[in-house]
Every structure is written in structure tokens, then in C-alpha cells.
Amino acid sequence: MHHGLNDVPRPNRRRRGVGGLLAMAAAAAVVLAGCSAPETSPAPREEEPTTLTLGVVGSLTSFNAASATGDTDANRAVAALLDEKLGSLDGNLQVVPNDGLGRITRVQGDPLKVSYELFSDRVWSDGTEVSLDDLLFGWAVSSHYFDDATYDASGQLVSGTRYFDTAAPADPNAATTRPSLDRANDTLTLTYAQPFADWNRQWLLDRPIHVVAQRAGVSVKDLVTAIMTTPAGDPAAPREPNPVLAAAAKVWNTGFDVAPGTTPDPAGVVSSGPWKVSAITDDTLELARRDSYQGGHFPGLESLKVRFFADRSAQLSAVEAGVVDVANVGDIDATELKTLTDAGLQVSTGPTTQTLQLRFADGTASALRQATTLSLDRSALVKDVLGDVRPDAQPLQSFLSSPATGQLYNDLVSGNGAPGTGSDVDGARSALDDRAAVLRVAYDSTDEVSSTVFARLVTMAAKAGIAVRAATADDVPDATLAWVGEDESLYRSARDRIAEGVDGENTEELFDELTVHTDPVDVLSEAKEIDRSLFTAYAGVPLLERTGAVVAAAGVGGVTYTSEPNGVPPSFWIWSPPQS
């Protein structure tokens, strides 16, 4: 059933040390000399365990980064190392299936059925089997299937129950029936209410159900029974909370949090990945490679330290001082880049998912939108703002994605209706019939990039007779310079952009069609049409994206760039220390 995945050889943990090689050499010397033995050799030194230190900004406050209280950059970094799932994201934020743990398969397109298979010999770090019950519990958490809560306009609970307080809300397009379990074949199957574009990003594996049950004072059997029998929630007819689910939810919501001033017992931190927690201090989490791990991400390192820093400045100082070997240091300027490279560090820069767009207000005249768009020399703008740190940066050509998503972005902007990247002053003047115009723009003057871009907009638009002014508190802005946090999928990016008010003539209808595609090729095609509708309506002007930087000490191998702001660089299992 598992197609031999368990037969793939893993790195040998019992490598022959220096002592063994010296003993062999000494024995060979005795044979070759015939009658005399060599002088006594000094006692061999034991090899130090191979290790690296990862620097992270923030503090460890929870081992459940998916909860509302645990959703921080530092906690997500720890989760990336400890919490293995059936998929992950690479440096370009694209899904990489985890074939070392199991597999996710689209069984049927409409109705959409998706199966989850777990390999039977995978275990949590405490030796308990990773089972279908764990996937079932993960579905109960992420689906919000049992919630019957009603909220007021401010988001406060009015009536009913919200069981699992997840940082991410339930996606209305991801609704499924209750899962079916085939224990003979280690398979869980979900049937969706409608086809759903992001079905391959629903990974389910969450907190270990046996740990949640134990801390909640219930049995795993009782918790599974509650999940399989409690009716679906209905806000129009709320019920008394199921006591077993409520107890489990209380543990999930806050039971993995780290109280200020306390140090958790490492033995109580149960992981699904190749690391186990060996020690915890105020500012350091020490991880050790675990022998029981049987997945596809067996690390080359024997241990890994995570150092926590109060702010980015402290993180950068530690990197420069050699205290930290690997770090995602975020948006760096030219001076910081030179300091790091002069110190002999390896620095990889690239685009992130934070994009800057000029958004036109609904009431802004179409002629002014078009004229402003044509007046901007976006190539010159990007060179001015990003050229010193990222000379290869190009103007942003999509509302929905950015170069942070790699080839996906390249495919999207091919034929999506994006305008040219230079200015067309004559075309801009023609759009306004050679009349002067004023564009009031709202922007964050405390943000250095936004301020620089705004100044360039003033200069460029003036050539077309458009006076760009900073919107005052009493103005209704004609446009806004807005930083947009792109999600990692075209579906979610399109959903979020529309929710933020970016719209074309038929954008919402196109998004409805995108949602129900389950083939990535069809999703991409529909996303192109959404971009085209927004460009046709002059909904705004995509400009540029923030720069990110991943730093590694000299000689450290396997560390690659990630587009995720503050994210752990991908594929930590191939990281290697400098060779002595």
C-alpha cells in the first residue's frame, strides 16, 4: 500500500568517527612494518555534534501557532521546524507534497472528494502513532464544523459557541461533510460542498489528539466519538456545547501557550517532525534530531538552536557577530547589505509577498485613473527605490501575485493585460483632453518606501498635467498607496483583493468561477481574467514589492531564500555547517 516509501535509505546515524579510522590505520601500519609497531598515538578527540543556530525576532509564547493567541512570527518559525504536515511551501510559496508522511489525492472533481493517506509507521516524538484520529481532529479544528456562534458588528460573540479559536477564519468555500474513515487502508476522505481551488492546501494534521485528550481529561475514543456524532453547528439554532469538544477546544486554544516567566518541560512538547525539543531557556530553544523519525525530511544536522531576539536590530547584530548562523532579516537597505557582505556573510535577496499598489477610489473619474496610470514610469520608479539592493527588480505586473511566487507569477503575467512599464505622457494628456487635474493620494508618511514613491508620483504625474497632492484628514482621497499582504495562493489573493475593494466590471463573477476550479491550470487561467478585468477598469496600478533577505554564515550550506516575510528558510533538512 505504501509503495516502498519506507524502504528509502536514510542517512546513517552511526557514522565512523575519527577514533575508528585511526585504529584501522594503526593496525594497517603494524602489518606493513612486519616486526615493529608505531609509536603510541594520542587519544582521539570526539567529534562535536553538527549544529547551527537560527536567529528569530520575537519570543516563544506558544507551541500552537495556529491559535489566535499563538499566531506570531516567532511561534510560526518554531512550528515550521517541529510541526510536519502533509504538505509545505517552498521558497516561492508553492505547495510541495510531503510524500514521506503520506499523500493527499483528488479522488473526484465534482463533487470534489479528497483522500488523505497516512503511512502506518510514522510516530510523534513521544512514540505515539500518527493516526487518522489526528487528521480527524485537525479537520474538526480547521473546519469550524461544530460552531453555532453569532457575532455582532464588532466581532464580539453574541450567542452560541465557537469551539476552536483559530487565527485564520474558516473559509466559506472550504465547507465539507463530516469525514469518512477507512481504517483498514489508513485513509480519511473529505467530500466538499462545492469544488474548491485550494483543496491541496488543507493539510489537517494539527496538535496530537492524544495530548489534547489527556490535557482535557477525556479519552481519545470519547473525543473521536464526539467529532463523529455531534451535529453540525447552526447559528440560527444554537445548542448546548458538547462537553467533550468544549474541553478539547479549551486545551487547543490556550493549553499550548507558554506563560510569561515560565519554562516548559521539554518532554511535554510533542512534535511530528524530525526534531524534538531537548532544552528551553528564556531566549533559546534547543532541538535534537530524533531517532524515531521515519519521514522524508531527516536532517543532516544532529541538532539545531533557535535564538530569540527582542527586535530586528538585535538579530542583525547577532548575525554580524557570528552568534547566529542563519536568519531571515527582512527588508534591508543598501548600507545593511554592504555591512553583511563585507563581514563575509552569504546574503540572498529577493521579492517578498508585501506589495505596494496605487488604489483608485470608486468615485475617481475613469479619465483620471487612465491618465495617472499612463503618466507613471514604473521602470524608473522601481530602479530608484529598489535598484541599490535588488538590481534585477522589475515593476509589478499583477494585482493578485508578485515575483515572490516564482514561476507561477511569470505564468500569470503572460497575457493578463498588464500595461507597459514606461510612461506615455501624450496618452495621459489625451485621456484628460489636455485639461489639468488633481489627484489626492493617501499614504503612510512614516513608511520610507511609501514616502519615496509618493514623491516620484508627484514628479511623474506633473508631466501629464496632474497635480498629485497628499490627502488631508478632511479629504476624501482619490487614491491610496496601500501595502498589500499577498497570500500564498491565487485563490486567496483574489479573494482578499476583492474584499479590500479592488473591483472591475465582472471581477466577482470571475472569482466565483475561479473558486470552483480544482485544476491549477484552470485556476491560473481564471486568475489571468481577473487581472485583465482590473487592468481594463483601471482599478489601480501595481507598483513594486518589498525586498527580503536571508543571511547565512560563511561555509553554511543548503540555506536558500524564502519569499515569506520573517519565515524560516525552506528545507532545513539539507542545511549543513561549515566544513572544518
Coordinates of C-alpha atoms in Angstrom, one line a residue:
M1 CA 0.0 0.0 0.0
H2 CA 2.9 2.4 0.7
H3 CA 4.8 1.7 -2.5
G4 CA 8.1 1.2 -0.8
L5 CA 8.5 4.7 0.6
N6 CA 9.6 3.2 3.9
D7 CA 12.4 1.4 2.1
V8 CA 14.2 4.6 1.0
P9 CA 17.6 4.5 2.9
R10 CA 18.1 7.3 5.4
P11 CA 21.3 9.0 6.4
N12 CA 23.4 6.7 8.6
R13 CA 23.3 7.9 12.2
R14 CA 26.3 5.8 13.3
R15 CA 29.0 7.3 11.3
R16 CA 32.5 6.0 11.8
G17 CA 34.3 8.6 13.9
V18 CA 37.9 9.7 13.9
G19 CA 38.8 7.1 16.5
G20 CA 37.7 4.2 14.3
L21 CA 39.7 5.5 11.3
L22 CA 42.8 5.9 13.4
A23 CA 42.6 2.4 14.8
M24 CA 42.3 1.0 11.3
A25 CA 45.3 3.0 10.2
A26 CA 47.4 1.8 13.2
A27 CA 46.5 -1.8 12.5
A28 CA 47.5 -1.5 8.9
A29 CA 50.8 0.1 9.9
V30 CA 51.6 -3.0 12.1
V31 CA 51.0 -5.4 9.3
L32 CA 53.1 -3.4 6.8
A33 CA 56.0 -2.9 9.2
G34 CA 56.2 -6.7 9.9
C35 CA 58.2 -6.5 13.2
S36 CA 57.7 -3.1 14.8
A37 CA 54.6 -1.2 15.9
P38 CA 54.2 2.5 15.6
E39 CA 54.6 4.9 18.5
T40 CA 51.5 5.3 20.7
S41 CA 49.0 7.8 19.2
P42 CA 47.4 10.4 21.3
A43 CA 43.8 9.7 22.4
P44 CA 41.4 10.7 19.6
R45 CA 39.1 13.7 20.0
E46 CA 35.3 13.1 19.9
E47 CA 33.5 14.9 17.1
E48 CA 31.3 17.7 18.1
P49 CA 27.7 17.2 17.1
T50 CA 26.8 19.0 13.9
T51 CA 24.7 22.0 14.7
L52 CA 23.7 25.5 13.6
T53 CA 21.9 28.5 15.3
L54 CA 18.8 30.1 13.7
G55 CA 18.0 33.7 14.8
V56 CA 14.4 34.7 15.1
V57 CA 12.8 38.0 16.1
G58 CA 10.3 37.8 18.9
S59 CA 9.8 35.4 21.8
L60 CA 8.3 31.9 22.2
T61 CA 4.8 32.3 23.6
S62 CA 3.0 29.2 22.3
F63 CA 3.6 25.8 20.7
N64 CA 0.3 26.3 18.8
A65 CA 1.0 28.9 16.1
A66 CA -2.4 28.3 14.5
S67 CA -4.4 29.6 17.5
A68 CA -5.5 33.2 17.9
T69 CA -3.1 33.7 20.9
G70 CA -0.2 31.8 19.3
D71 CA -0.2 33.4 15.9
T72 CA 3.2 35.3 15.9
D73 CA 6.2 35.3 13.7
A74 CA 8.4 33.6 16.4
N75 CA 5.8 30.9 17.1
R76 CA 5.3 30.2 13.4
A77 CA 9.1 29.8 13.0
V78 CA 9.1 27.2 15.7
A79 CA 6.1 25.5 14.2
A80 CA 7.9 25.3 10.8
L81 CA 10.6 23.2 12.5
L82 CA 8.5 21.0 14.7
D83 CA 5.1 20.5 13.0
E84 CA 5.3 18.3 10.0
K85 CA 2.2 18.2 7.8
L86 CA 1.2 16.5 4.5
G87 CA 2.5 19.5 2.6
S88 CA 4.7 22.5 2.9
L89 CA 5.6 25.7 1.0
D90 CA 8.9 26.1 -0.8
G91 CA 10.8 29.4 -1.1
N92 CA 8.4 30.6 -3.8
L93 CA 5.4 29.7 -1.6
Q94 CA 4.2 26.8 -3.8
V95 CA 2.9 23.6 -2.4
V96 CA 5.4 20.7 -2.0
P97 CA 3.6 17.4 -1.1
N98 CA 5.2 15.6 1.9
D99 CA 5.5 12.1 0.4
G100 CA 7.5 11.0 3.5
L101 CA 4.4 11.2 5.7
G102 CA 1.5 10.2 3.4
R103 CA -0.3 11.6 0.5
I104 CA -3.3 13.8 -0.5
T105 CA -5.2 12.7 -3.6
R106 CA -8.0 14.3 -5.5
V107 CA -10.2 11.3 -6.0
Q108 CA -13.1 13.1 -7.8
G109 CA -13.6 16.6 -9.2
D110 CA -17.4 17.2 -8.8
P111 CA -18.4 16.6 -6.2
L112 CA -14.9 17.2 -5.0
K113 CA -13.6 14.2 -3.0
V114 CA -10.1 14.3 -1.5
S115 CA -8.4 11.4 0.3
Y116 CA -5.7 11.6 2.9
E117 CA -3.4 8.6 3.4
L118 CA -1.0 8.3 6.3
F119 CA 1.9 5.8 6.4
S120 CA 1.4 3.5 9.3
D121 CA 4.9 3.6 10.9
R122 CA 5.0 7.4 11.4
V123 CA 5.1 8.4 15.1
W124 CA 5.0 11.6 17.2
S125 CA 8.2 12.4 19.1
D126 CA 6.7 10.7 22.2
G127 CA 6.4 7.4 20.3
T128 CA 2.6 7.5 19.7
E129 CA 1.5 6.7 16.2
V130 CA 0.4 9.5 13.9
S131 CA -3.1 8.3 13.0
L132 CA -6.3 9.1 11.2
D133 CA -7.6 10.3 14.6
D134 CA -5.0 13.1 14.4
L135 CA -6.3 14.1 10.9
L136 CA -9.9 13.9 12.1
F137 CA -9.1 16.2 15.0
G138 CA -7.3 18.6 12.6
W139 CA -10.4 18.7 10.4
A140 CA -12.6 19.5 13.5
V141 CA -10.3 22.4 14.3
S142 CA -9.9 24.0 10.9
S143 CA -13.4 23.4 9.5
H144 CA -15.4 25.0 12.4
Y145 CA -18.0 22.4 11.5
F146 CA -19.5 22.5 15.0
D147 CA -19.6 26.2 15.6
D148 CA -23.1 27.8 16.0
A149 CA -21.9 31.2 17.1
T150 CA -23.4 34.6 16.1
Y151 CA -21.3 37.8 16.3
D152 CA -22.1 41.5 16.4
A153 CA -20.7 44.2 14.0
S154 CA -17.5 44.5 16.1
G155 CA -16.9 40.7 16.0
Q156 CA -18.0 40.0 19.6
L157 CA -19.8 36.7 20.4
V158 CA -23.5 37.3 20.9
S159 CA -24.8 33.8 21.2
G160 CA -23.9 30.2 20.5
T161 CA -20.4 28.5 20.7
R162 CA -17.1 29.0 18.9
Y163 CA -15.1 26.0 19.8
F164 CA -11.6 26.3 18.3
D165 CA -10.3 29.9 18.3
T166 CA -8.1 29.7 15.2
A167 CA -6.1 32.6 13.9
A168 CA -7.4 32.0 10.4
P169 CA -11.2 32.1 10.0
A170 CA -13.0 29.2 8.3
D171 CA -13.0 29.6 4.6
P172 CA -16.7 29.6 3.4
N173 CA -15.7 27.9 0.2
A174 CA -13.9 25.0 2.0
A175 CA -17.1 23.5 3.6
T176 CA -17.1 19.7 3.7
T177 CA -19.3 17.0 5.1
R178 CA -18.1 15.0 8.1
P179 CA -15.0 12.9 7.0
S180 CA -15.3 9.2 6.4
L181 CA -12.6 6.9 7.8
D182 CA -11.2 3.8 6.2
R183 CA -9.0 2.4 9.0
A184 CA -8.1 -0.7 7.0
N185 CA -6.4 1.4 4.4
D186 CA -5.3 4.3 6.7
T187 CA -7.3 6.8 4.7
L188 CA -9.6 9.7 5.5
T189 CA -11.8 11.2 2.8
L190 CA -13.4 14.6 2.6
T191 CA -16.3 15.5 0.4
Y192 CA -16.6 19.2 -0.4
A193 CA -20.0 21.0 -0.7
Q194 CA -18.6 22.5 -3.9
P195 CA -15.3 22.3 -5.8
F196 CA -12.6 24.3 -4.1
A197 CA -9.5 25.7 -5.7
D198 CA -7.3 25.3 -2.6
W199 CA -8.1 21.7 -1.7
N200 CA -4.4 20.8 -1.9
R201 CA -3.6 23.3 0.9
Q202 CA -5.8 21.7 3.5
W203 CA -3.2 19.6 5.4
L204 CA -5.3 18.8 8.5
L205 CA -2.5 17.4 10.8
D206 CA -2.6 19.7 13.9
R207 CA -2.0 19.2 17.6
P208 CA -1.6 15.5 18.6
I209 CA -5.1 14.2 19.6
H210 CA -3.7 12.0 22.4
V211 CA -2.1 15.0 24.0
V212 CA -5.2 17.2 23.7
A213 CA -7.4 14.5 25.1
Q214 CA -5.1 13.8 28.0
R215 CA -4.8 17.5 28.9
A216 CA -8.6 17.9 28.5
G217 CA -9.3 15.0 30.9
V218 CA -11.1 12.9 28.2
S219 CA -10.2 9.8 26.3
V220 CA -9.2 9.8 22.6
K221 CA -12.1 7.4 22.0
D222 CA -14.6 9.9 23.5
L223 CA -13.1 12.8 21.6
V224 CA -13.3 10.9 18.3
T225 CA -16.9 9.8 19.1
A226 CA -17.8 13.5 19.8
I227 CA -16.3 14.6 16.4
M228 CA -18.1 11.8 14.6
T229 CA -21.5 12.3 16.2
T230 CA -22.0 15.9 17.3
P231 CA -24.4 17.7 14.9
A232 CA -23.1 20.4 12.6
G233 CA -23.4 23.8 14.1
D234 CA -26.3 26.1 13.1
P235 CA -26.2 29.7 14.3
A236 CA -29.9 30.0 13.8
A237 CA -30.5 27.2 16.4
P238 CA -27.6 27.1 18.8
R239 CA -27.2 24.1 21.1
E240 CA -25.7 23.4 24.5
P241 CA -21.9 23.0 23.9
N242 CA -20.7 19.4 23.6
P243 CA -18.7 19.0 26.8
V244 CA -16.0 16.8 25.3
L245 CA -15.5 19.1 22.3
A246 CA -15.5 22.1 24.6
A247 CA -12.9 20.6 26.9
A248 CA -10.7 19.8 23.9
A249 CA -11.2 23.2 22.4
K250 CA -10.1 24.9 25.7
V251 CA -6.9 23.0 25.6
W252 CA -6.3 23.7 21.9
N253 CA -7.0 27.4 22.3
T254 CA -4.6 28.1 25.2
G255 CA -3.2 24.9 26.6
F256 CA -0.1 25.0 24.4
D257 CA 0.8 28.6 25.4
V258 CA 3.9 29.4 27.3
A259 CA 3.1 31.6 30.3
P260 CA 5.4 34.6 30.8
G261 CA 8.2 33.9 33.2
T262 CA 7.8 30.1 32.9
T263 CA 9.9 27.4 31.2
P264 CA 8.0 24.5 29.7
D265 CA 9.2 20.9 30.3
P266 CA 10.8 19.8 27.0
A267 CA 9.3 16.4 27.5
G268 CA 5.8 17.9 27.2
V269 CA 6.4 19.3 23.7
V270 CA 5.3 16.6 21.3
S271 CA 6.3 17.1 17.6
S272 CA 5.5 15.4 14.3
G273 CA 8.7 16.5 12.6
P274 CA 12.3 15.3 12.7
W275 CA 13.2 17.4 15.7
K276 CA 12.4 17.0 19.4
V277 CA 12.9 19.8 22.0
S278 CA 15.9 19.0 24.2
A279 CA 16.1 22.2 26.2
I280 CA 14.4 25.5 26.7
T281 CA 15.7 28.7 28.2
D282 CA 14.5 32.3 28.2
D283 CA 15.9 33.1 24.8
T284 CA 16.9 29.7 23.3
L285 CA 15.1 26.6 22.1
E286 CA 17.4 23.6 21.6
L287 CA 16.3 20.9 19.2
A288 CA 17.8 17.4 18.8
R289 CA 17.4 15.1 15.8
R290 CA 15.1 12.2 16.8
D291 CA 15.9 8.6 16.0
S292 CA 12.2 7.6 15.7
Y293 CA 11.6 9.9 12.8
Q294 CA 10.8 7.9 9.6
G295 CA 9.8 10.7 7.2
G296 CA 11.5 12.2 4.2
H297 CA 13.0 15.2 6.0
F298 CA 15.7 13.6 8.0
P299 CA 18.1 16.5 8.8
G300 CA 21.8 16.4 8.0
L301 CA 22.4 18.3 11.3
E302 CA 22.3 16.5 14.6
S303 CA 21.0 19.5 16.5
L304 CA 19.6 23.0 15.9
K305 CA 19.4 26.0 18.2
V306 CA 16.7 28.7 17.8
R307 CA 17.8 32.0 19.4
F308 CA 15.1 34.6 20.1
F309 CA 15.8 38.4 19.9
A310 CA 13.8 41.3 21.1
D311 CA 14.0 43.2 17.8
R312 CA 15.5 43.1 14.3
S313 CA 18.4 45.3 15.4
A314 CA 19.5 42.8 18.0
Q315 CA 19.1 40.0 15.4
L316 CA 21.3 41.7 12.9
S317 CA 23.9 42.4 15.5
A318 CA 24.0 38.7 16.4
V319 CA 24.3 37.7 12.8
E320 CA 27.2 40.1 12.2
A321 CA 28.9 38.9 15.4
G322 CA 28.7 35.3 14.4
V323 CA 26.3 34.3 17.2
V324 CA 23.7 33.3 14.6
D325 CA 24.4 31.1 11.6
V326 CA 21.0 31.5 9.7
A327 CA 18.4 34.3 9.8
N328 CA 15.7 35.9 7.7
V329 CA 16.5 39.5 8.3
G330 CA 13.7 41.0 6.2
D331 CA 13.8 44.3 4.2
I332 CA 17.4 45.5 4.2
D333 CA 18.8 48.7 2.8
A334 CA 22.0 49.2 0.8
T335 CA 24.1 50.1 3.9
E336 CA 23.0 46.9 5.8
L337 CA 23.6 44.8 2.7
K338 CA 27.2 46.1 2.4
T339 CA 27.8 45.6 6.1
L340 CA 26.7 42.0 5.9
T341 CA 28.6 41.1 2.7
D342 CA 31.8 42.9 4.0
A343 CA 31.6 40.7 7.0
G344 CA 31.9 37.6 4.8
L345 CA 28.3 36.5 5.2
Q346 CA 26.2 34.9 2.5
V347 CA 23.2 37.2 1.7
S348 CA 20.3 36.2 -0.6
T349 CA 17.9 39.0 -1.5
G350 CA 14.6 38.7 -3.4
P351 CA 11.0 39.8 -3.5
T352 CA 8.5 39.3 -0.7
T353 CA 4.8 39.0 -0.6
Q354 CA 4.4 42.6 0.6
T355 CA 3.3 44.6 -2.4
L356 CA 2.7 48.3 -2.9
Q357 CA -0.3 49.3 -5.1
L358 CA -1.8 52.6 -6.0
R359 CA -5.6 52.0 -5.5
F360 CA -8.1 54.3 -7.1
A361 CA -11.3 55.2 -5.1
D362 CA -14.7 54.2 -6.5
G363 CA -15.6 57.8 -7.2
T364 CA -12.4 58.7 -9.1
A365 CA -13.1 59.6 -12.7
S366 CA -12.2 57.0 -15.3
A367 CA -10.2 59.5 -17.3
L368 CA -8.1 60.5 -14.3
R369 CA -7.4 56.8 -13.5
Q370 CA -6.3 56.2 -17.0
A371 CA -4.2 59.3 -17.2
T372 CA -2.5 58.7 -13.9
T373 CA -1.7 55.1 -15.0
L374 CA -0.2 56.2 -18.3
S375 CA 1.9 59.0 -16.7
L376 CA 3.9 56.7 -14.4
D377 CA 7.3 55.4 -15.5
R378 CA 7.2 52.4 -13.3
S379 CA 10.6 51.0 -14.6
A380 CA 12.3 54.2 -13.4
L381 CA 10.4 54.1 -10.1
V382 CA 11.5 50.5 -9.3
K383 CA 15.1 51.3 -10.2
D384 CA 15.1 54.3 -7.9
V385 CA 13.5 52.5 -5.0
L386 CA 14.9 49.0 -5.2
G387 CA 17.9 49.2 -7.6
D388 CA 20.6 49.5 -4.9
V389 CA 19.6 46.3 -3.1
R390 CA 17.9 44.4 -5.9
P391 CA 19.2 45.5 -9.3
D392 CA 17.1 42.9 -11.2
A393 CA 13.8 44.0 -9.7
Q394 CA 11.0 44.8 -12.2
P395 CA 7.7 46.7 -12.0
L396 CA 4.9 44.6 -10.5
Q397 CA 2.5 43.3 -13.3
S398 CA -0.3 41.8 -11.3
F399 CA -2.9 42.7 -8.7
L400 CA -3.0 39.1 -7.5
S401 CA 0.5 37.9 -7.3
S402 CA 4.2 39.0 -7.3
P403 CA 7.6 37.6 -8.2
A404 CA 7.6 36.1 -4.7
T405 CA 5.7 33.2 -6.2
G406 CA 8.3 32.4 -8.8
Q407 CA 7.2 30.7 -12.0
L408 CA 3.5 31.0 -11.0
Y409 CA 3.9 34.8 -11.3
N410 CA 5.7 34.5 -14.6
D411 CA 2.9 32.3 -16.0
L412 CA 0.2 34.7 -14.6
V413 CA 1.6 37.9 -16.2
S414 CA 1.9 36.3 -19.6
G415 CA -1.3 37.6 -21.2
N416 CA -3.0 39.1 -18.2
G417 CA -3.5 42.6 -19.7
A418 CA -0.8 44.4 -17.7
P419 CA 0.1 47.8 -19.1
G420 CA 3.6 48.8 -20.2
T421 CA 6.1 49.7 -17.6
G422 CA 7.2 53.1 -19.1
S423 CA 5.4 56.4 -19.2
D424 CA 3.1 57.6 -22.0
V425 CA 2.8 61.3 -21.3
D426 CA 1.0 62.1 -24.6
G427 CA -1.5 59.3 -23.9
A428 CA -2.1 60.6 -20.4
R429 CA -2.7 64.2 -21.6
S430 CA -5.1 62.8 -24.3
A431 CA -7.1 60.9 -21.7
L432 CA -7.7 64.2 -19.9
D433 CA -8.3 66.2 -23.1
D434 CA -5.2 68.3 -22.1
R435 CA -7.0 69.6 -19.0
A436 CA -5.3 69.9 -15.7
A437 CA -6.3 67.6 -12.9
V438 CA -5.7 67.0 -9.2
L439 CA -5.2 63.6 -7.6
R440 CA -5.4 63.5 -3.8
V441 CA -3.4 60.5 -2.5
A442 CA -3.5 59.0 1.0
Y443 CA -0.3 57.3 2.1
D444 CA 1.7 56.4 5.2
S445 CA 4.3 59.2 5.5
T446 CA 6.1 57.3 8.2
D447 CA 6.9 54.5 5.8
E448 CA 10.1 55.3 3.9
V449 CA 9.3 53.4 0.7
S450 CA 5.8 54.9 0.5
S451 CA 7.2 58.4 1.0
T452 CA 9.8 57.9 -1.7
V453 CA 7.2 56.5 -4.1
F454 CA 4.8 59.4 -3.4
A455 CA 7.5 61.9 -4.2
R456 CA 8.1 60.2 -7.6
L457 CA 4.4 60.1 -8.3
V458 CA 4.3 63.9 -7.9
T459 CA 7.1 64.4 -10.4
M460 CA 5.9 61.9 -13.0
A461 CA 2.2 62.9 -13.0
A462 CA 3.1 66.6 -13.2
K463 CA 4.4 66.0 -16.8
A464 CA 0.9 65.0 -17.8
G465 CA -0.7 67.9 -16.1
I466 CA -1.8 66.0 -13.0
A467 CA -1.1 67.7 -9.6
V468 CA -0.6 64.9 -7.1
R469 CA -1.4 66.1 -3.6
A470 CA -1.2 64.4 -0.2
A471 CA -4.7 63.8 1.0
T472 CA -5.5 65.6 4.3
A473 CA -7.6 64.2 7.1
D474 CA -10.6 66.1 5.8
D475 CA -10.2 64.9 2.2
V476 CA -11.9 62.0 0.5
P477 CA -8.8 60.5 -1.2
D478 CA -8.9 59.9 -5.0
A479 CA -6.3 57.1 -4.5
T480 CA -4.4 55.3 -1.8
L481 CA -0.8 54.0 -1.7
A482 CA -1.5 50.7 0.0
W483 CA 0.8 47.9 1.1
V484 CA -0.9 44.6 0.4
G485 CA 0.0 41.3 2.1
E486 CA -0.3 38.8 -0.6
D487 CA -1.4 35.3 0.3
E488 CA 0.4 32.2 -1.0
S489 CA -2.4 31.1 -3.4
L490 CA -4.1 32.7 -6.3
Y491 CA -7.5 31.8 -4.9
R492 CA -6.8 33.6 -1.5
S493 CA -5.1 36.5 -3.1
A494 CA -8.0 37.1 -5.4
R495 CA -10.5 36.7 -2.6
D496 CA -8.6 39.2 -0.4
R497 CA -8.1 41.8 -3.1
I498 CA -11.8 41.8 -3.9
A499 CA -12.7 42.0 -0.2
E500 CA -10.4 45.1 0.0
G501 CA -12.4 46.9 -2.6
V502 CA -10.4 46.2 -5.8
D503 CA -13.0 45.5 -8.5
G504 CA -13.6 45.5 -12.2
E505 CA -16.8 45.2 -14.3
N506 CA -17.1 41.4 -13.7
T507 CA -14.4 40.6 -11.2
E508 CA -16.6 39.0 -8.6
E509 CA -18.2 36.7 -11.2
L510 CA -14.7 35.7 -12.4
F511 CA -13.7 34.9 -8.8
D512 CA -16.7 32.7 -8.3
E513 CA -15.6 30.7 -11.3
L514 CA -12.0 30.5 -10.1
T515 CA -13.1 29.2 -6.7
V516 CA -14.7 26.0 -8.1
H517 CA -11.7 25.1 -10.3
T518 CA -9.7 22.2 -8.9
D519 CA -7.1 22.0 -11.6
P520 CA -4.2 24.5 -11.1
V521 CA -4.1 25.2 -14.9
D522 CA -7.8 26.4 -14.8
V523 CA -7.2 28.4 -11.6
L524 CA -4.3 30.2 -13.4
S525 CA -6.4 30.9 -16.5
E526 CA -9.2 32.4 -14.4
A527 CA -6.7 34.5 -12.4
K528 CA -5.5 36.0 -15.6
E529 CA -9.0 37.0 -16.5
I530 CA -9.4 38.7 -13.0
D531 CA -6.2 40.6 -13.5
R532 CA -7.4 41.6 -17.0
S533 CA -10.7 42.9 -15.7
L534 CA -8.9 45.0 -13.1
F535 CA -6.4 46.5 -15.6
T536 CA -9.3 47.2 -18.0
A537 CA -11.2 49.1 -15.3
Y538 CA -8.0 51.0 -14.2
A539 CA -8.7 49.8 -10.7
G540 CA -5.2 50.8 -9.7
V541 CA -1.5 50.4 -10.5
P542 CA 0.6 47.6 -9.1
L543 CA 4.0 49.2 -8.3
L544 CA 6.6 47.1 -6.5
E545 CA 7.2 44.6 -3.7
R546 CA 9.3 44.8 -0.5
T547 CA 12.7 43.2 -0.5
G548 CA 13.6 40.3 1.8
A549 CA 17.0 38.9 2.8
V550 CA 18.2 35.6 4.1
V551 CA 21.6 35.5 5.7
A552 CA 23.9 32.5 6.3
A553 CA 27.3 32.4 7.9
A554 CA 30.3 31.7 5.6
G555 CA 30.5 28.0 4.7
V556 CA 27.0 27.1 5.8
G557 CA 25.4 25.0 3.1
G558 CA 21.8 24.4 1.9
V559 CA 20.2 27.7 3.1
T560 CA 18.0 29.1 0.3
Y561 CA 15.9 32.3 0.0
T562 CA 12.3 32.4 1.1
S563 CA 9.7 35.0 -0.1
E564 CA 7.8 34.7 3.2
P565 CA 8.4 37.7 5.4
N566 CA 10.0 36.5 8.7
G567 CA 9.7 32.9 7.5
V568 CA 12.2 30.2 8.2
P569 CA 14.2 29.4 5.1
P570 CA 12.9 26.2 3.5
S571 CA 14.4 22.7 3.5
F572 CA 16.2 22.9 6.9
W573 CA 16.9 19.2 6.5
I574 CA 19.6 20.0 3.9
W575 CA 21.3 22.7 5.9
S576 CA 25.0 21.9 6.7
P577 CA 27.6 23.5 8.9
P578 CA 30.9 24.9 7.6
Q579 CA 33.4 22.2 6.8
S580 CA 36.5 22.2 9.0

